[in-house]
Amino acid sequence: MSPYAISTDIMSDLPADYLKEHSIETASLSYMMDNFTYDRNHPLDEKEFYSKMRSGQMPTTSQVTPDEALRCFKAIVDSGQKDILHISFSSALSGTYQSCMVAATEMMEWYPDVRIHVIDSRAASLGQGLIVSEAIARRDAGEDYEEVIRFLENHINNFVHLFTVDDLFHLYRGGRVKRSTAIVGSLVNIKPILNVDEEGRLIPHDKVRGRKKSIKELAEKASLIAEHSDFMMGNNFYISHGDCLEEALMLADLMEEKTDLKRGIINYVGPTIGAHSGPGTLALFFCGKHR
């Protein structure tokens, strides 16, 4: 058994086999689509999820509830672990972090010998997943509970997020861009480049015309950030995608051509985030000097 447990939520978009391999418990949530509620007991395959979105079905999502966070923490405590480091979805994008804080306080009242530290990742998708991976690597290398907590709290903003979307109307529905921006941008084939800022918010960074140009721009911006970074943790980049694997692999090839970073996990943007970003989302994550 590991000296302490690391947990997260499903918004980290880490593959199921990776979570199982490293014994990572996850807090889950439900979403509704086509008048049916999907959750951990009734999952929907990601490819089918995006197929439904492309056919016009729009999902509605919730946040991790305190009860679900309690279930997650109790499962770990029941397995014999006393110390839990939980890495939560960005507090700027969801109430999930607050739910986890409420649940952690309640659990520690019930079990006085248990410690639970909840970290606001200020991250999303595999950006959050990359933080979880860094925590796992440091734990497995022998760093103790307090050391890993200290490291993450000091370096959360070294995890770089760059992404683009294929359909601006999904960002409009989520309140990320104005309706006029979505309409005009779609008419002239504008593709936004966005990042996640130091508060964990989605911020428009740049815009280019055309899908292929947006993919190249992600790699170009990443190469500039990596080139001028004197702080690198892991040497891997992660990519998440909204059912556009071929373009994700194209981006991975460009990253290996333009940077010294190595290809890491490539996985779907899960339904919770994909509901707001839509099919064709392409996101790139790596460690740099700053976001």
mmCIF file of C-alpha atoms in Angstrom:
data_model
loop_
_atom_site.group_PDB
_atom_site.id
_atom_site.type_symbol
_atom_site.label_atom_id
_atom_site.label_comp_id
_atom_site.label_asym_id
_atom_site.label_seq_id
_atom_site.Cartn_x
_atom_site.Cartn_y
_atom_site.Cartn_z
ATOM 1 C CA MET A 1 0.000 0.000 0.000
ATOM 2 C CA SER A 2 1.228 3.513 -0.813
ATOM 3 C CA PRO A 3 2.152 5.750 2.156
ATOM 4 C CA TYR A 4 -0.759 8.061 1.277
ATOM 5 C CA ALA A 5 -3.584 8.103 -1.231
ATOM 6 C CA ILE A 6 -3.960 10.460 -4.171
ATOM 7 C CA SER A 7 -7.451 11.044 -5.513
ATOM 8 C CA THR A 8 -9.062 13.313 -8.069
ATOM 9 C CA ASP A 9 -12.284 13.669 -10.047
ATOM 10 C CA ILE A 10 -13.305 12.491 -13.493
ATOM 11 C CA MET A 11 -12.670 15.949 -15.000
ATOM 12 C CA SER A 12 -8.972 15.023 -14.989
ATOM 13 C CA ASP A 13 -9.722 12.900 -18.077
ATOM 14 C CA LEU A 14 -7.064 10.313 -17.186
ATOM 15 C CA PRO A 15 -7.609 6.912 -18.853
ATOM 16 C CA ALA A 16 -9.382 4.300 -16.744
ATOM 17 C CA ASP A 17 -6.451 1.876 -16.967
ATOM 18 C CA TYR A 18 -4.042 4.571 -15.748
ATOM 19 C CA LEU A 19 -6.274 5.324 -12.741
ATOM 20 C CA LYS A 20 -6.532 1.606 -11.952
ATOM 21 C CA GLU A 21 -2.784 1.027 -12.320
ATOM 22 C CA HIS A 22 -2.019 3.770 -9.804
ATOM 23 C CA SER A 23 -4.979 3.034 -7.489
ATOM 24 C CA ILE A 24 -6.491 6.509 -7.949
ATOM 25 C CA GLU A 25 -10.020 6.885 -6.581
ATOM 26 C CA THR A 26 -12.138 9.429 -8.453
ATOM 27 C CA ALA A 27 -15.136 11.541 -7.512
ATOM 28 C CA SER A 28 -17.739 11.400 -10.242
ATOM 29 C CA LEU A 29 -20.799 13.338 -11.328
ATOM 30 C CA SER A 30 -23.825 12.893 -13.515
ATOM 31 C CA TYR A 31 -24.984 14.616 -16.674
ATOM 32 C CA MET A 32 -28.213 14.492 -18.617
ATOM 33 C CA MET A 33 -28.532 13.914 -22.336
ATOM 34 C CA ASP A 34 -31.542 12.958 -24.414
ATOM 35 C CA ASN A 35 -33.677 12.736 -21.229
ATOM 36 C CA PHE A 36 -31.362 10.143 -19.674
ATOM 37 C CA THR A 37 -29.021 10.614 -16.746
ATOM 38 C CA TYR A 38 -25.525 9.184 -17.154
ATOM 39 C CA ASP A 39 -23.266 8.581 -14.134
ATOM 40 C CA ARG A 40 -20.610 6.164 -12.848
ATOM 41 C CA ASN A 41 -23.181 3.339 -12.881
ATOM 42 C CA HIS A 42 -24.578 4.283 -16.295
ATOM 43 C CA PRO A 43 -21.632 5.558 -18.372
ATOM 44 C CA LEU A 44 -21.711 6.536 -22.028
ATOM 45 C CA ASP A 45 -18.843 5.749 -24.368
ATOM 46 C CA GLU A 46 -17.039 8.968 -25.337
ATOM 47 C CA LYS A 47 -17.338 8.334 -29.058
ATOM 48 C CA GLU A 48 -21.082 7.837 -28.717
ATOM 49 C CA PHE A 49 -21.295 10.962 -26.538
ATOM 50 C CA TYR A 50 -19.711 13.109 -29.239
ATOM 51 C CA SER A 51 -21.812 11.436 -31.919
ATOM 52 C CA LYS A 52 -24.923 12.484 -29.999
ATOM 53 C CA MET A 53 -23.587 16.035 -29.704
ATOM 54 C CA ARG A 54 -22.912 16.194 -33.437
ATOM 55 C CA SER A 55 -26.508 15.095 -34.063
ATOM 56 C CA GLY A 56 -27.724 18.077 -32.020
ATOM 57 C CA GLN A 57 -28.257 16.621 -28.552
ATOM 58 C CA MET A 58 -26.970 19.048 -25.920
ATOM 59 C CA PRO A 59 -25.980 17.639 -22.506
ATOM 60 C CA THR A 60 -26.470 19.417 -19.196
ATOM 61 C CA THR A 61 -23.906 18.861 -16.463
ATOM 62 C CA SER A 62 -23.713 19.175 -12.695
ATOM 63 C CA GLN A 63 -20.808 19.376 -10.285
ATOM 64 C CA VAL A 64 -19.342 16.823 -7.884
ATOM 65 C CA THR A 65 -21.607 16.909 -4.826
ATOM 66 C CA PRO A 66 -20.408 16.748 -1.211
ATOM 67 C CA ASP A 67 -22.039 13.300 -0.955
ATOM 68 C CA GLU A 68 -20.079 12.006 -3.956
ATOM 69 C CA ALA A 69 -16.841 13.454 -2.572
ATOM 70 C CA LEU A 70 -17.634 11.757 0.754
ATOM 71 C CA ARG A 71 -18.122 8.455 -1.058
ATOM 72 C CA CYS A 72 -14.721 8.901 -2.724
ATOM 73 C CA PHE A 73 -12.924 9.710 0.541
ATOM 74 C CA LYS A 74 -14.687 6.953 2.498
ATOM 75 C CA ALA A 75 -13.717 4.356 -0.103
ATOM 76 C CA ILE A 76 -10.079 5.311 0.461
ATOM 77 C CA VAL A 77 -10.341 5.329 4.261
ATOM 78 C CA ASP A 78 -12.143 1.982 4.212
ATOM 79 C CA SER A 79 -9.202 0.551 2.252
ATOM 80 C CA GLY A 80 -6.909 1.439 5.158
ATOM 81 C CA GLN A 81 -5.382 4.744 4.036
ATOM 82 C CA LYS A 82 -5.239 7.590 6.564
ATOM 83 C CA ASP A 83 -3.798 10.440 4.508
ATOM 84 C CA ILE A 84 -5.464 11.643 1.292
ATOM 85 C CA LEU A 85 -4.236 14.232 -1.197
ATOM 86 C CA HIS A 86 -7.178 15.184 -3.411
ATOM 87 C CA ILE A 87 -6.586 17.188 -6.603
ATOM 88 C CA SER A 88 -9.774 18.957 -7.655
ATOM 89 C CA PHE A 89 -11.119 20.496 -10.847
ATOM 90 C CA SER A 90 -10.622 24.281 -11.117
ATOM 91 C CA SER A 91 -12.704 26.260 -8.629
ATOM 92 C CA ALA A 92 -13.122 28.973 -11.286
ATOM 93 C CA LEU A 93 -15.025 26.560 -13.542
ATOM 94 C CA SER A 94 -17.153 24.584 -11.087
ATOM 95 C CA GLY A 95 -18.318 24.277 -7.477
ATOM 96 C CA THR A 96 -16.614 20.876 -7.291
ATOM 97 C CA TYR A 97 -13.662 22.172 -5.251
ATOM 98 C CA GLN A 98 -15.991 23.621 -2.616
ATOM 99 C CA SER A 99 -17.963 20.354 -2.443
ATOM 100 C CA CYS A 100 -14.717 18.476 -1.830
ATOM 101 C CA MET A 101 -13.697 20.920 0.911
ATOM 102 C CA VAL A 102 -17.059 20.417 2.650
ATOM 103 C CA ALA A 103 -16.715 16.629 2.385
ATOM 104 C CA ALA A 104 -13.103 16.654 3.618
ATOM 105 C CA THR A 105 -14.049 18.686 6.700
ATOM 106 C CA GLU A 106 -16.897 16.303 7.457
ATOM 107 C CA MET A 107 -14.738 13.200 6.994
ATOM 108 C CA MET A 108 -12.032 14.521 9.311
ATOM 109 C CA GLU A 109 -14.663 15.225 11.965
ATOM 110 C CA TRP A 110 -15.855 11.623 11.711
ATOM 111 C CA TYR A 111 -12.323 10.182 11.581
ATOM 112 C CA PRO A 112 -9.965 12.346 13.683
ATOM 113 C CA ASP A 113 -6.908 10.319 12.656
ATOM 114 C CA VAL A 114 -7.513 10.961 8.935
ATOM 115 C CA ARG A 115 -5.924 13.865 7.039
ATOM 116 C CA ILE A 116 -7.400 15.104 3.773
ATOM 117 C CA HIS A 117 -5.832 17.966 1.858
ATOM 118 C CA VAL A 118 -7.792 19.288 -1.124
ATOM 119 C CA ILE A 119 -5.830 21.162 -3.783
ATOM 120 C CA ASP A 120 -7.521 23.500 -6.235
ATOM 121 C CA SER A 121 -5.753 22.468 -9.435
ATOM 122 C CA ARG A 122 -6.938 25.619 -11.228
ATOM 123 C CA ALA A 123 -6.795 23.239 -14.174
ATOM 124 C CA ALA A 124 -9.036 21.256 -16.465
ATOM 125 C CA SER A 125 -9.016 17.991 -18.414
ATOM 126 C CA LEU A 126 -5.555 16.466 -18.844
ATOM 127 C CA GLY A 127 -4.034 19.665 -17.430
ATOM 128 C CA GLN A 128 -5.508 18.481 -14.150
ATOM 129 C CA GLY A 129 -4.459 14.956 -15.104
ATOM 130 C CA LEU A 130 -0.864 16.097 -15.588
ATOM 131 C CA ILE A 131 -0.881 17.523 -12.048
ATOM 132 C CA VAL A 132 -2.183 14.201 -10.735
ATOM 133 C CA SER A 133 0.578 12.381 -12.653
ATOM 134 C CA GLU A 134 3.226 14.676 -11.161
ATOM 135 C CA ALA A 135 1.902 13.992 -7.662
ATOM 136 C CA ILE A 136 1.973 10.236 -8.293
ATOM 137 C CA ALA A 137 5.535 10.370 -9.634
ATOM 138 C CA ARG A 138 6.751 12.329 -6.628
ATOM 139 C CA ARG A 139 4.964 10.066 -4.143
ATOM 140 C CA ASP A 140 6.360 6.951 -5.821
ATOM 141 C CA ALA A 141 9.847 8.509 -5.782
ATOM 142 C CA GLY A 142 9.591 8.740 -1.986
ATOM 143 C CA GLU A 143 8.444 12.306 -1.329
ATOM 144 C CA ASP A 144 6.248 12.492 1.732
ATOM 145 C CA TYR A 145 2.710 13.851 2.025
ATOM 146 C CA GLU A 146 3.674 17.386 3.072
ATOM 147 C CA GLU A 147 6.447 17.629 0.465
ATOM 148 C CA VAL A 148 4.106 16.844 -2.420
ATOM 149 C CA ILE A 149 1.430 19.214 -1.116
ATOM 150 C CA ARG A 150 4.003 21.987 -0.808
ATOM 151 C CA PHE A 151 5.374 21.326 -4.271
ATOM 152 C CA LEU A 152 1.965 21.408 -5.954
ATOM 153 C CA GLU A 153 0.834 24.531 -4.125
ATOM 154 C CA ASN A 154 4.029 26.301 -5.172
ATOM 155 C CA HIS A 155 3.967 25.135 -8.790
ATOM 156 C CA ILE A 156 0.329 24.817 -9.892
ATOM 157 C CA ASN A 157 0.885 27.703 -12.303
ATOM 158 C CA ASN A 158 3.732 25.910 -14.044
ATOM 159 C CA PHE A 159 1.183 23.627 -15.729
ATOM 160 C CA VAL A 160 0.487 25.159 -19.148
ATOM 161 C CA HIS A 161 -2.901 24.762 -20.894
ATOM 162 C CA LEU A 162 -3.409 25.686 -24.559
ATOM 163 C CA PHE A 163 -6.451 24.645 -26.541
ATOM 164 C CA THR A 164 -8.696 25.344 -29.478
ATOM 165 C CA VAL A 165 -12.268 24.436 -30.382
ATOM 166 C CA ASP A 166 -13.890 23.636 -33.690
ATOM 167 C CA ASP A 167 -17.307 25.215 -32.990
ATOM 168 C CA LEU A 168 -17.541 28.596 -31.262
ATOM 169 C CA PHE A 169 -21.216 28.072 -30.462
ATOM 170 C CA HIS A 170 -20.366 25.584 -27.722
ATOM 171 C CA LEU A 171 -18.247 28.260 -26.030
ATOM 172 C CA TYR A 172 -21.115 30.708 -26.471
ATOM 173 C CA ARG A 173 -23.565 28.323 -24.783
ATOM 174 C CA GLY A 174 -21.127 28.013 -21.889
ATOM 175 C CA GLY A 175 -20.830 31.793 -21.582
ATOM 176 C CA ARG A 176 -17.200 31.888 -22.754
ATOM 177 C CA VAL A 177 -17.742 34.073 -25.848
ATOM 178 C CA LYS A 178 -20.434 36.483 -26.983
ATOM 179 C CA ARG A 179 -23.125 35.369 -29.437
ATOM 180 C CA SER A 180 -21.919 37.916 -31.993
ATOM 181 C CA THR A 181 -18.386 36.517 -31.701
ATOM 182 C CA ALA A 182 -19.662 32.990 -32.303
ATOM 183 C CA ILE A 183 -21.693 34.042 -35.346
ATOM 184 C CA VAL A 184 -19.028 36.183 -37.020
ATOM 185 C CA GLY A 185 -16.231 33.781 -36.127
ATOM 186 C CA SER A 186 -18.106 30.839 -37.611
ATOM 187 C CA LEU A 187 -18.858 32.730 -40.817
ATOM 188 C CA VAL A 188 -15.192 33.539 -41.471
ATOM 189 C CA ASN A 189 -13.840 30.227 -40.055
ATOM 190 C CA ILE A 190 -12.100 31.804 -37.066
ATOM 191 C CA LYS A 191 -10.634 29.322 -34.600
ATOM 192 C CA PRO A 192 -9.749 30.651 -31.142
ATOM 193 C CA ILE A 193 -6.616 29.764 -29.202
ATOM 194 C CA LEU A 194 -7.394 29.799 -25.480
ATOM 195 C CA ASN A 195 -5.511 29.161 -22.292
ATOM 196 C CA VAL A 196 -6.293 28.609 -18.639
ATOM 197 C CA ASP A 197 -5.012 31.510 -16.549
ATOM 198 C CA GLU A 198 -3.528 31.564 -13.047
ATOM 199 C CA GLU A 199 -7.005 31.719 -11.504
ATOM 200 C CA GLY A 200 -8.105 28.641 -13.448
ATOM 201 C CA ARG A 201 -10.364 30.531 -15.878
ATOM 202 C CA LEU A 202 -10.662 29.981 -19.630
ATOM 203 C CA ILE A 203 -9.171 33.014 -21.369
ATOM 204 C CA PRO A 204 -9.086 33.835 -25.120
ATOM 205 C CA HIS A 205 -5.437 34.107 -26.095
ATOM 206 C CA ASP A 206 -5.379 34.481 -29.866
ATOM 207 C CA LYS A 207 -7.354 33.612 -32.989
ATOM 208 C CA VAL A 208 -6.441 32.242 -36.370
ATOM 209 C CA ARG A 209 -8.339 31.382 -39.515
ATOM 210 C CA GLY A 210 -8.767 27.700 -40.308
ATOM 211 C CA ARG A 211 -8.528 24.433 -38.417
ATOM 212 C CA LYS A 212 -5.086 23.346 -39.641
ATOM 213 C CA LYS A 213 -3.663 26.756 -38.785
ATOM 214 C CA SER A 214 -5.070 26.501 -35.252
ATOM 215 C CA ILE A 215 -3.371 23.138 -34.717
ATOM 216 C CA LYS A 216 -0.048 24.491 -35.972
ATOM 217 C CA GLU A 217 -0.486 27.558 -33.763
ATOM 218 C CA LEU A 218 -0.878 25.390 -30.652
ATOM 219 C CA ALA A 219 2.478 23.744 -31.376
ATOM 220 C CA GLU A 220 4.134 27.074 -32.249
ATOM 221 C CA LYS A 221 3.024 28.707 -29.005
ATOM 222 C CA ALA A 222 4.046 25.652 -27.015
ATOM 223 C CA SER A 223 7.511 25.658 -28.597
ATOM 224 C CA LEU A 224 8.012 29.325 -27.654
ATOM 225 C CA ILE A 225 6.938 28.702 -24.047
ATOM 226 C CA ALA A 226 9.135 25.607 -23.769
ATOM 227 C CA GLU A 227 12.123 27.388 -25.355
ATOM 228 C CA HIS A 228 12.010 30.236 -22.844
ATOM 229 C CA SER A 229 11.310 28.078 -19.802
ATOM 230 C CA ASP A 230 14.016 27.490 -17.237
ATOM 231 C CA PHE A 231 11.651 25.392 -15.113
ATOM 232 C CA MET A 232 10.493 22.036 -16.385
ATOM 233 C CA MET A 233 9.081 19.285 -14.190
ATOM 234 C CA GLY A 234 8.124 16.340 -16.297
ATOM 235 C CA ASN A 235 9.311 16.139 -19.883
ATOM 236 C CA ASN A 236 5.975 14.916 -21.269
ATOM 237 C CA PHE A 237 3.108 16.678 -22.987
ATOM 238 C CA TYR A 238 -0.471 15.440 -22.724
ATOM 239 C CA ILE A 239 -3.215 15.975 -25.317
ATOM 240 C CA SER A 240 -6.965 15.658 -24.889
ATOM 241 C CA HIS A 241 -9.427 15.765 -27.745
ATOM 242 C CA GLY A 242 -13.136 15.952 -28.469
ATOM 243 C CA ASP A 243 -13.287 12.868 -30.705
ATOM 244 C CA CYS A 244 -10.667 14.087 -33.177
ATOM 245 C CA LEU A 245 -7.861 11.577 -32.606
ATOM 246 C CA GLU A 246 -6.278 12.045 -36.026
ATOM 247 C CA GLU A 247 -5.773 15.764 -35.357
ATOM 248 C CA ALA A 248 -4.525 15.014 -31.841
ATOM 249 C CA LEU A 249 -1.873 12.747 -33.342
ATOM 250 C CA MET A 250 -1.007 15.473 -35.869
ATOM 251 C CA LEU A 251 -0.485 17.886 -32.971
ATOM 252 C CA ALA A 252 1.641 15.298 -31.147
ATOM 253 C CA ASP A 253 3.867 14.925 -34.223
ATOM 254 C CA LEU A 254 4.284 18.710 -34.451
ATOM 255 C CA MET A 255 5.177 18.895 -30.755
ATOM 256 C CA GLU A 256 7.890 16.290 -31.183
ATOM 257 C CA GLU A 257 9.252 18.157 -34.209
ATOM 258 C CA LYS A 258 9.285 21.580 -32.558
ATOM 259 C CA THR A 259 10.138 20.814 -28.907
ATOM 260 C CA ASP A 260 12.180 18.439 -26.773
ATOM 261 C CA LEU A 261 9.013 17.322 -24.978
ATOM 262 C CA LYS A 262 7.939 13.698 -25.255
ATOM 263 C CA ARG A 263 4.516 12.317 -26.113
ATOM 264 C CA GLY A 264 2.570 11.315 -23.010
ATOM 265 C CA ILE A 265 -1.099 10.507 -22.508
ATOM 266 C CA ILE A 266 -3.526 11.228 -25.348
ATOM 267 C CA ASN A 267 -7.156 10.777 -24.360
ATOM 268 C CA TYR A 268 -10.691 12.065 -24.839
ATOM 269 C CA VAL A 269 -11.988 15.257 -23.315
ATOM 270 C CA GLY A 270 -14.605 13.629 -21.094
ATOM 271 C CA PRO A 271 -18.338 14.396 -21.289
ATOM 272 C CA THR A 272 -18.318 16.852 -18.387
ATOM 273 C CA ILE A 273 -15.940 19.274 -20.096
ATOM 274 C CA GLY A 274 -16.856 18.179 -23.612
ATOM 275 C CA ALA A 275 -20.434 19.275 -22.988
ATOM 276 C CA HIS A 276 -19.134 22.860 -22.926
ATOM 277 C CA SER A 277 -16.281 22.696 -25.439
ATOM 278 C CA GLY A 278 -17.874 20.424 -28.023
ATOM 279 C CA PRO A 279 -16.642 17.952 -30.642
ATOM 280 C CA GLY A 280 -13.330 18.874 -32.206
ATOM 281 C CA THR A 281 -11.814 20.378 -29.065
ATOM 282 C CA LEU A 282 -8.046 19.954 -29.034
ATOM 283 C CA ALA A 283 -6.079 20.703 -25.860
ATOM 284 C CA LEU A 284 -2.359 20.608 -25.102
ATOM 285 C CA PHE A 285 -0.747 20.434 -21.644
ATOM 286 C CA PHE A 286 2.852 20.502 -20.441
ATOM 287 C CA CYS A 287 5.038 22.035 -17.734
ATOM 288 C CA GLY A 288 6.678 25.404 -18.232
ATOM 289 C CA LYS A 289 7.988 28.450 -16.419
ATOM 290 C CA HIS A 290 4.493 29.903 -16.103
ATOM 291 C CA ARG A 291 1.050 29.573 -17.656
#
